């Protein structure tokens, strides 16, 4: 028998009420100097597909929501985002004057959509993830929408392929009996990034998934938990949202946004909602990568024929002999690699990175050092 909860909606009606939300923030410091504050990773084609990450995210959601897609990004990225997604409506391009973390970004989208229609089910999907095959992802989102329609905040958990220490995990509970969502499970808890030993234990139980930050939920339920756990943030977002579709939008956002607290959506909503029994999970049986470092780019892009070297960049001039790794070139400079393994080279007009795949996660330390040294022109 189908479980019904407060605020449950008809399944077909739920699909028609779905609205995609794309938070496009974060600089991607582990991908410096390719990804920078003015051109973060979601504005790059990192897979060799001919499509930037944000454009690919938008196209993945299109078959589910049509043009009902909202992008939340920084004001400085307005022109670049419009170049990538020229068809987006002005009312659905939400611009932050300064970054405030994911609870403010996703919460503002929820608050604006609630003002337009309190029955909307939103789905939040980061702009910088690589997902294949798209059809399997879309099927999972449809299950998530059906589950959300029964009064749940739903996350899509990624099947772990290794004991990763860079992701949070989701602990699944009992299977739910929801029409249109045969793989829906209750969520017992979200857990922080573990040690490798703990992560290995998670994989052995089979009850844990990677937390990819994907959330599908009725906007009313999302806001109810935000109000309960972060009342100051909720009040500010509601004030902005009420003015959003009026001539007062700019004045109110300019006044209120800088005063909002910074907090991640996991802490503000997901974790307390899970403790209250309001979170469900759909397993994501698709390939997923958050392109967190240059080693990931190497995984996502095949090496050139008869070589162990991945080369990216239009017109890149690379000579290699007995070398492996990845080269990303944004210049016409000739790069010669001889007798070197697992190297990472990123060549841009004003900055050069040389490291190895093993140390790719540590690139952010260089960014932190440059910031501390006042070298802001290359960040």
Short mmCIF file of C-alpha atoms in Angstrom, two decimals:
data_model
loop_
_atom_site.label_atom_id
_atom_site.label_comp_id
_atom_site.label_asym_id
_atom_site.label_seq_id
_atom_site.Cartn_x
_atom_site.Cartn_y
_atom_site.Cartn_z
CA UNK A 1 0.00 0.00 0.00
CA UNK A 2 1.33 3.47 -0.90
CA UNK A 3 2.49 5.55 2.04
CA UNK A 4 0.78 8.95 2.26
CA UNK A 5 2.05 11.84 4.34
CA UNK A 6 1.12 15.43 4.99
CA UNK A 7 1.23 17.49 1.81
CA UNK A 8 1.17 14.44 -0.47
CA UNK A 9 0.41 15.15 -4.12
CA UNK A 10 -0.90 13.12 -7.02
CA UNK A 11 2.07 11.51 -8.81
CA UNK A 12 1.28 12.77 -12.32
CA UNK A 13 0.55 16.22 -10.96
CA UNK A 14 3.89 16.14 -9.12
CA UNK A 15 5.85 15.69 -12.37
CA UNK A 16 4.09 18.72 -13.82
CA UNK A 17 4.97 20.78 -10.73
CA UNK A 18 8.67 19.96 -10.89
CA UNK A 19 11.12 22.84 -11.14
CA UNK A 20 14.86 22.36 -11.66
CA UNK A 21 17.32 24.49 -9.68
CA UNK A 22 21.02 24.75 -10.56
CA UNK A 23 23.26 26.26 -7.86
CA UNK A 24 26.35 27.45 -9.74
CA UNK A 25 28.88 28.56 -7.16
CA UNK A 26 32.29 27.58 -5.87
CA UNK A 27 35.57 28.38 -7.55
CA UNK A 28 36.95 24.84 -7.72
CA UNK A 29 40.33 25.69 -6.19
CA UNK A 30 41.73 22.19 -6.90
CA UNK A 31 41.40 23.00 -10.61
CA UNK A 32 43.49 26.19 -10.48
CA UNK A 33 44.77 27.82 -12.66
CA UNK A 34 42.13 26.56 -15.13
CA UNK A 35 39.27 27.35 -12.75
CA UNK A 36 39.32 30.83 -11.18
CA UNK A 37 36.98 33.21 -9.41
CA UNK A 38 36.06 34.90 -12.68
CA UNK A 39 35.78 31.62 -14.62
CA UNK A 40 34.91 28.76 -12.22
CA UNK A 41 34.88 25.15 -13.30
CA UNK A 42 31.19 25.01 -14.26
CA UNK A 43 31.94 27.43 -17.13
CA UNK A 44 34.51 25.05 -18.67
CA UNK A 45 34.21 22.00 -20.92
CA UNK A 46 36.16 19.55 -18.78
CA UNK A 47 35.00 16.37 -20.51
CA UNK A 48 35.86 17.11 -24.14
CA UNK A 49 32.15 16.87 -24.98
CA UNK A 50 31.90 20.34 -26.51
CA UNK A 51 29.54 21.39 -23.70
CA UNK A 52 30.41 23.24 -20.49
CA UNK A 53 29.41 21.61 -17.21
CA UNK A 54 26.58 24.10 -16.54
CA UNK A 55 25.17 23.69 -20.06
CA UNK A 56 25.25 19.91 -19.68
CA UNK A 57 23.44 20.20 -16.33
CA UNK A 58 20.75 22.40 -17.89
CA UNK A 59 20.30 19.98 -20.79
CA UNK A 60 19.97 17.01 -18.38
CA UNK A 61 17.08 18.72 -16.59
CA UNK A 62 15.28 19.94 -19.72
CA UNK A 63 13.35 16.70 -20.42
CA UNK A 64 12.11 16.71 -16.81
CA UNK A 65 11.16 20.35 -16.35
CA UNK A 66 11.13 22.06 -19.75
CA UNK A 67 12.00 25.73 -19.27
CA UNK A 68 11.11 25.59 -15.55
CA UNK A 69 14.78 25.83 -14.55
CA UNK A 70 16.32 28.37 -12.16
CA UNK A 71 20.05 29.11 -11.97
CA UNK A 72 21.53 30.62 -8.81
CA UNK A 73 24.99 32.11 -9.37
CA UNK A 74 27.18 35.12 -8.63
CA UNK A 75 26.56 38.50 -10.23
CA UNK A 76 30.04 38.36 -11.73
CA UNK A 77 29.03 35.28 -13.75
CA UNK A 78 25.84 36.74 -15.23
CA UNK A 79 27.23 37.39 -18.71
CA UNK A 80 29.04 34.03 -18.93
CA UNK A 81 25.98 32.09 -17.75
CA UNK A 82 23.72 33.90 -20.25
CA UNK A 83 26.20 33.02 -23.00
CA UNK A 84 25.93 29.37 -22.01
CA UNK A 85 22.15 29.38 -21.42
CA UNK A 86 20.74 32.23 -23.53
CA UNK A 87 17.18 30.89 -23.27
CA UNK A 88 16.92 31.25 -19.48
CA UNK A 89 14.24 33.70 -18.34
CA UNK A 90 15.39 36.75 -16.40
CA UNK A 91 13.07 35.87 -13.53
CA UNK A 92 14.85 32.50 -13.24
CA UNK A 93 18.41 33.84 -13.12
CA UNK A 94 19.07 34.51 -9.44
CA UNK A 95 22.25 36.53 -8.89
CA UNK A 96 24.11 36.62 -5.58
CA UNK A 97 26.08 39.78 -4.77
CA UNK A 98 28.47 37.64 -2.72
CA UNK A 99 28.72 33.87 -1.99
CA UNK A 100 26.76 32.71 1.04
CA UNK A 101 27.08 28.90 0.86
CA UNK A 102 24.48 26.38 -0.28
CA UNK A 103 21.69 26.92 2.27
CA UNK A 104 21.24 30.54 1.19
CA UNK A 105 21.47 29.73 -2.53
CA UNK A 106 19.09 26.75 -2.49
CA UNK A 107 16.91 28.33 0.19
CA UNK A 108 16.42 31.50 -1.87
CA UNK A 109 15.40 29.43 -4.89
CA UNK A 110 12.90 27.55 -2.72
CA UNK A 111 11.54 30.79 -1.23
CA UNK A 112 11.08 32.45 -4.64
CA UNK A 113 9.37 29.37 -6.09
CA UNK A 114 7.13 29.12 -3.00
CA UNK A 115 5.95 32.70 -3.57
CA UNK A 116 5.03 31.77 -7.14
CA UNK A 117 3.35 28.47 -6.30
CA UNK A 118 3.55 26.82 -2.85
CA UNK A 119 2.87 23.40 -4.43
CA UNK A 120 6.10 23.33 -6.49
CA UNK A 121 8.51 20.43 -6.07
CA UNK A 122 12.07 21.62 -6.62
CA UNK A 123 15.13 19.60 -7.57
CA UNK A 124 18.55 21.08 -6.79
CA UNK A 125 21.51 19.81 -8.85
CA UNK A 126 24.98 21.38 -8.77
CA UNK A 127 26.27 22.92 -12.01
CA UNK A 128 29.64 21.17 -11.94
CA UNK A 129 28.89 17.44 -11.98
CA UNK A 130 29.41 14.92 -14.79
CA UNK A 131 26.69 12.27 -15.08
CA UNK A 132 26.17 9.38 -17.52
CA UNK A 133 24.00 7.89 -18.83
CA UNK A 134 21.61 10.81 -18.70
CA UNK A 135 18.50 8.62 -19.05
CA UNK A 136 19.32 6.65 -15.88
CA UNK A 137 19.78 9.93 -13.98
CA UNK A 138 16.42 11.19 -15.26
CA UNK A 139 14.68 7.99 -14.17
CA UNK A 140 16.14 8.44 -10.67
CA UNK A 141 14.92 12.05 -10.56
CA UNK A 142 11.41 10.92 -11.58
CA UNK A 143 11.41 8.46 -8.68
CA UNK A 144 12.62 11.26 -6.42
CA UNK A 145 9.75 13.50 -7.57
CA UNK A 146 7.17 10.78 -6.85
CA UNK A 147 8.73 10.30 -3.42
CA UNK A 148 8.85 14.03 -2.69
CA UNK A 149 5.16 14.23 -3.59
CA UNK A 150 4.47 12.03 -0.56
CA UNK A 151 6.02 14.59 1.78
CA UNK A 152 9.74 13.81 1.79
CA UNK A 153 12.96 15.68 1.17
CA UNK A 154 14.66 13.26 -1.22
CA UNK A 155 18.34 12.86 -1.95
CA UNK A 156 19.86 10.80 -4.74
CA UNK A 157 22.65 8.68 -3.28
CA UNK A 158 25.56 7.61 -5.47
CA UNK A 159 26.66 3.97 -5.38
CA UNK A 160 30.22 4.07 -3.96
CA UNK A 161 32.90 2.56 -6.17
CA UNK A 162 35.75 2.98 -3.67
CA UNK A 163 36.21 4.00 0.00
CA UNK A 164 36.39 7.71 -0.83
CA UNK A 165 37.28 10.10 1.99
CA UNK A 166 36.35 13.28 0.11
CA UNK A 167 32.58 12.80 0.22
CA UNK A 168 29.93 12.71 2.91
CA UNK A 169 27.82 9.54 3.08
CA UNK A 170 24.12 8.74 3.38
CA UNK A 171 22.96 5.84 5.56
CA UNK A 172 19.86 4.22 4.09
CA UNK A 173 17.13 2.61 6.17
CA UNK A 174 14.03 0.62 5.33
CA UNK A 175 12.53 0.47 1.87
CA UNK A 176 9.54 2.74 1.40
CA UNK A 177 6.38 1.66 -0.39
CA UNK A 178 5.77 4.53 -2.80
CA UNK A 179 3.97 4.27 -6.11
CA UNK A 180 6.26 5.28 -8.97
CA UNK A 181 9.36 5.02 -6.77
CA UNK A 182 10.18 1.32 -6.27
CA UNK A 183 13.74 1.96 -5.08
CA UNK A 184 12.95 4.65 -2.48
CA UNK A 185 14.43 4.12 0.99
CA UNK A 186 14.18 6.04 4.23
CA UNK A 187 17.35 7.89 5.28
CA UNK A 188 18.60 7.24 8.80
CA UNK A 189 21.36 9.85 8.80
CA UNK A 190 23.94 11.83 6.87
CA UNK A 191 27.51 11.26 8.01
CA UNK A 192 30.59 13.44 7.60
CA UNK A 193 33.58 12.68 5.38
CA UNK A 194 35.11 9.55 6.95
CA UNK A 195 38.62 8.15 7.27
CA UNK A 196 39.55 5.48 4.72
CA UNK A 197 39.09 2.73 7.31
CA UNK A 198 35.61 3.94 8.22
CA UNK A 199 34.69 4.39 4.54
CA UNK A 200 35.77 0.81 3.84
CA UNK A 201 33.40 -0.32 6.61
CA UNK A 202 30.58 1.68 5.04
CA UNK A 203 31.08 -0.07 1.71
CA UNK A 204 31.04 -3.51 3.34
CA UNK A 205 27.61 -2.91 4.89
CA UNK A 206 26.04 -1.95 1.55
CA UNK A 207 23.83 0.60 3.36
CA UNK A 208 25.84 3.73 2.55
CA UNK A 209 25.88 5.95 -0.53
CA UNK A 210 27.92 9.01 -1.46
CA UNK A 211 26.18 12.30 -0.79
CA UNK A 212 26.28 14.21 -4.09
CA UNK A 213 24.23 17.14 -2.76
CA UNK A 214 21.20 16.38 -4.95
CA UNK A 215 17.90 17.27 -3.27
CA UNK A 216 14.33 16.98 -4.54
CA UNK A 217 11.63 18.33 -2.22
CA UNK A 218 8.36 20.21 -1.93
CA UNK A 219 9.42 23.83 -1.48
CA UNK A 220 7.05 24.16 1.48
CA UNK A 221 8.75 21.27 3.31
CA UNK A 222 12.24 22.56 2.50
CA UNK A 223 11.33 25.98 3.92
CA UNK A 224 9.62 24.49 6.99
CA UNK A 225 12.87 22.79 8.02
CA UNK A 226 14.92 25.88 7.16
CA UNK A 227 12.68 28.02 9.38
CA UNK A 228 12.94 25.53 12.26
CA UNK A 229 16.73 25.25 12.13
CA UNK A 230 17.92 28.60 10.73
CA UNK A 231 15.18 31.16 11.50
CA UNK A 232 17.39 34.19 10.73
CA UNK A 233 18.33 32.83 7.32
CA UNK A 234 14.73 31.85 6.61
CA UNK A 235 13.44 35.33 7.51
CA UNK A 236 15.96 37.08 5.26
CA UNK A 237 15.35 34.77 2.30
CA UNK A 238 11.60 35.18 2.66
CA UNK A 239 11.95 38.96 2.63
CA UNK A 240 13.99 38.81 -0.59
CA UNK A 241 11.64 36.27 -2.17
CA UNK A 242 8.54 38.39 -1.52
CA UNK A 243 10.17 41.26 -3.40
CA UNK A 244 11.72 39.14 -6.15
CA UNK A 245 8.98 39.47 -8.76
CA UNK A 246 8.36 43.14 -7.93
CA UNK A 247 10.20 46.41 -8.72
CA UNK A 248 11.72 46.24 -5.21
CA UNK A 249 13.86 43.18 -6.07
CA UNK A 250 17.21 44.94 -6.40
CA UNK A 251 16.83 47.19 -3.35
CA UNK A 252 15.71 44.42 -1.01
CA UNK A 253 18.29 41.88 -2.20
CA UNK A 254 21.10 44.44 -1.94
CA UNK A 255 20.07 45.31 1.62
CA UNK A 256 19.31 41.83 3.00
CA UNK A 257 21.64 39.38 1.24
CA UNK A 258 24.93 40.60 2.86
CA UNK A 259 23.40 40.11 6.33
CA UNK A 260 22.57 36.41 5.84
CA UNK A 261 24.50 33.71 7.72
CA UNK A 262 26.69 31.26 5.79
CA UNK A 263 25.80 27.59 6.25
CA UNK A 264 25.65 24.48 4.07
CA UNK A 265 22.26 23.03 3.13
CA UNK A 266 23.29 19.71 4.72
CA UNK A 267 23.54 21.30 8.17
CA UNK A 268 20.62 23.72 7.78
CA UNK A 269 18.08 21.27 6.33
CA UNK A 270 19.18 17.75 5.34
CA UNK A 271 20.66 16.49 8.61
CA UNK A 272 17.92 17.77 10.95
CA UNK A 273 15.23 16.66 8.48
CA UNK A 274 16.74 13.15 8.44
CA UNK A 275 16.68 13.09 12.24
CA UNK A 276 12.98 14.00 12.04
CA UNK A 277 12.27 11.12 9.62
CA UNK A 278 11.50 13.43 6.69
CA UNK A 279 14.29 12.34 4.31
CA UNK A 280 14.24 9.60 1.70
CA UNK A 281 16.83 8.39 -0.81
CA UNK A 282 16.77 7.10 -4.36
CA UNK A 283 19.88 5.10 -5.36
CA UNK A 284 21.70 6.70 -8.28
CA UNK A 285 22.87 3.82 -10.45
CA UNK A 286 24.65 6.07 -12.91
CA UNK A 287 28.23 7.20 -13.34
CA UNK A 288 28.88 10.39 -11.34
CA UNK A 289 31.95 12.60 -10.97
CA UNK A 290 32.21 15.99 -9.28
CA UNK A 291 35.41 16.75 -11.24
CA UNK A 292 37.15 17.64 -8.00
CA UNK A 293 40.72 17.71 -9.30
CA UNK A 294 42.91 17.17 -12.35
CA UNK A 295 43.08 13.43 -11.73
CA UNK A 296 39.30 13.43 -12.35
CA UNK A 297 39.78 15.24 -15.65
CA UNK A 298 42.25 12.53 -16.61
CA UNK A 299 39.62 9.89 -15.83
CA UNK A 300 36.95 11.67 -17.85
CA UNK A 301 39.07 12.30 -20.94
CA UNK A 302 40.74 9.48 -22.86
CA UNK A 303 44.45 9.63 -23.57
CA UNK A 304 45.49 10.34 -27.14
CA UNK A 305 45.97 7.26 -29.32
CA UNK A 306 49.09 5.15 -28.62
CA UNK A 307 49.85 7.30 -25.58
CA UNK A 308 49.24 7.44 -21.85
CA UNK A 309 48.87 11.21 -22.01
CA UNK A 310 45.59 13.14 -21.94
CA UNK A 311 45.89 16.47 -23.75
CA UNK A 312 43.22 19.18 -23.51
CA UNK A 313 43.05 22.64 -25.02
CA UNK A 314 42.28 23.95 -28.47
CA UNK A 315 45.49 23.97 -30.50
CA UNK A 316 47.56 22.52 -27.63
CA UNK A 317 51.16 21.91 -28.78
CA UNK A 318 52.44 18.93 -26.82
CA UNK A 319 55.31 16.56 -27.60
CA UNK A 320 55.73 13.50 -25.41
CA UNK A 321 58.11 10.56 -25.25
CA UNK A 322 57.66 7.88 -22.61
CA UNK A 323 55.39 10.16 -20.55
CA UNK A 324 51.96 9.80 -18.94
CA UNK A 325 49.45 12.07 -17.22
CA UNK A 326 47.43 15.08 -18.28
CA UNK A 327 48.26 18.37 -19.99
CA UNK A 328 45.78 21.25 -20.17
CA UNK A 329 47.02 24.10 -22.35
CA UNK A 330 45.46 27.50 -22.88
CA UNK A 331 48.51 28.89 -24.72
CA UNK A 332 50.41 28.29 -27.96
CA UNK A 333 53.57 27.40 -26.03
CA UNK A 334 55.16 24.07 -26.96
CA UNK A 335 55.20 21.66 -24.01
CA UNK A 336 57.65 18.74 -24.23
CA UNK A 337 57.45 15.84 -21.77
CA UNK A 338 60.17 13.21 -21.71
CA UNK A 339 60.40 10.24 -19.35
CA UNK A 340 57.93 11.48 -16.75
CA UNK A 341 54.92 9.62 -15.30
CA UNK A 342 51.52 10.73 -13.98
CA UNK A 343 52.34 14.40 -14.45
CA UNK A 344 49.73 17.17 -14.35
CA UNK A 345 50.60 20.33 -16.30
CA UNK A 346 48.21 23.25 -16.66
CA UNK A 347 49.55 26.09 -18.79
CA UNK A 348 47.67 29.41 -18.95
CA UNK A 349 48.92 32.84 -20.10
CA UNK A 350 49.63 34.06 -16.57
CA UNK A 351 50.06 30.93 -14.43
CA UNK A 352 51.67 27.50 -14.77
CA UNK A 353 50.87 24.48 -12.59
CA UNK A 354 53.13 21.42 -12.46
CA UNK A 355 52.18 18.56 -10.13
CA UNK A 356 51.29 14.85 -10.24
CA UNK A 357 47.99 13.02 -10.19
CA UNK A 358 48.84 11.74 -6.70
CA UNK A 359 49.08 15.31 -5.40
CA UNK A 360 46.21 16.76 -7.46
CA UNK A 361 44.01 17.24 -4.38
CA UNK A 362 46.63 19.55 -2.86
CA UNK A 363 46.41 22.23 -5.55
CA UNK A 364 44.09 24.19 -3.27
CA UNK A 365 47.09 24.77 -0.96
CA UNK A 366 48.78 26.77 -3.72
CA UNK A 367 45.63 28.87 -4.08
CA UNK A 368 45.51 29.50 -0.32
CA UNK A 369 49.19 30.52 -0.32
CA UNK A 370 48.72 32.87 -3.29
CA UNK A 371 45.71 34.47 -1.60
CA UNK A 372 47.65 34.94 1.63
CA UNK A 373 50.50 36.48 -0.35
CA UNK A 374 48.17 38.95 -2.04
CA UNK A 375 48.61 37.45 -5.54
CA UNK A 376 44.93 37.99 -6.24
CA UNK A 377 45.38 38.79 -9.93
CA UNK A 378 45.88 35.09 -10.74
CA UNK A 379 43.00 33.84 -8.62
#
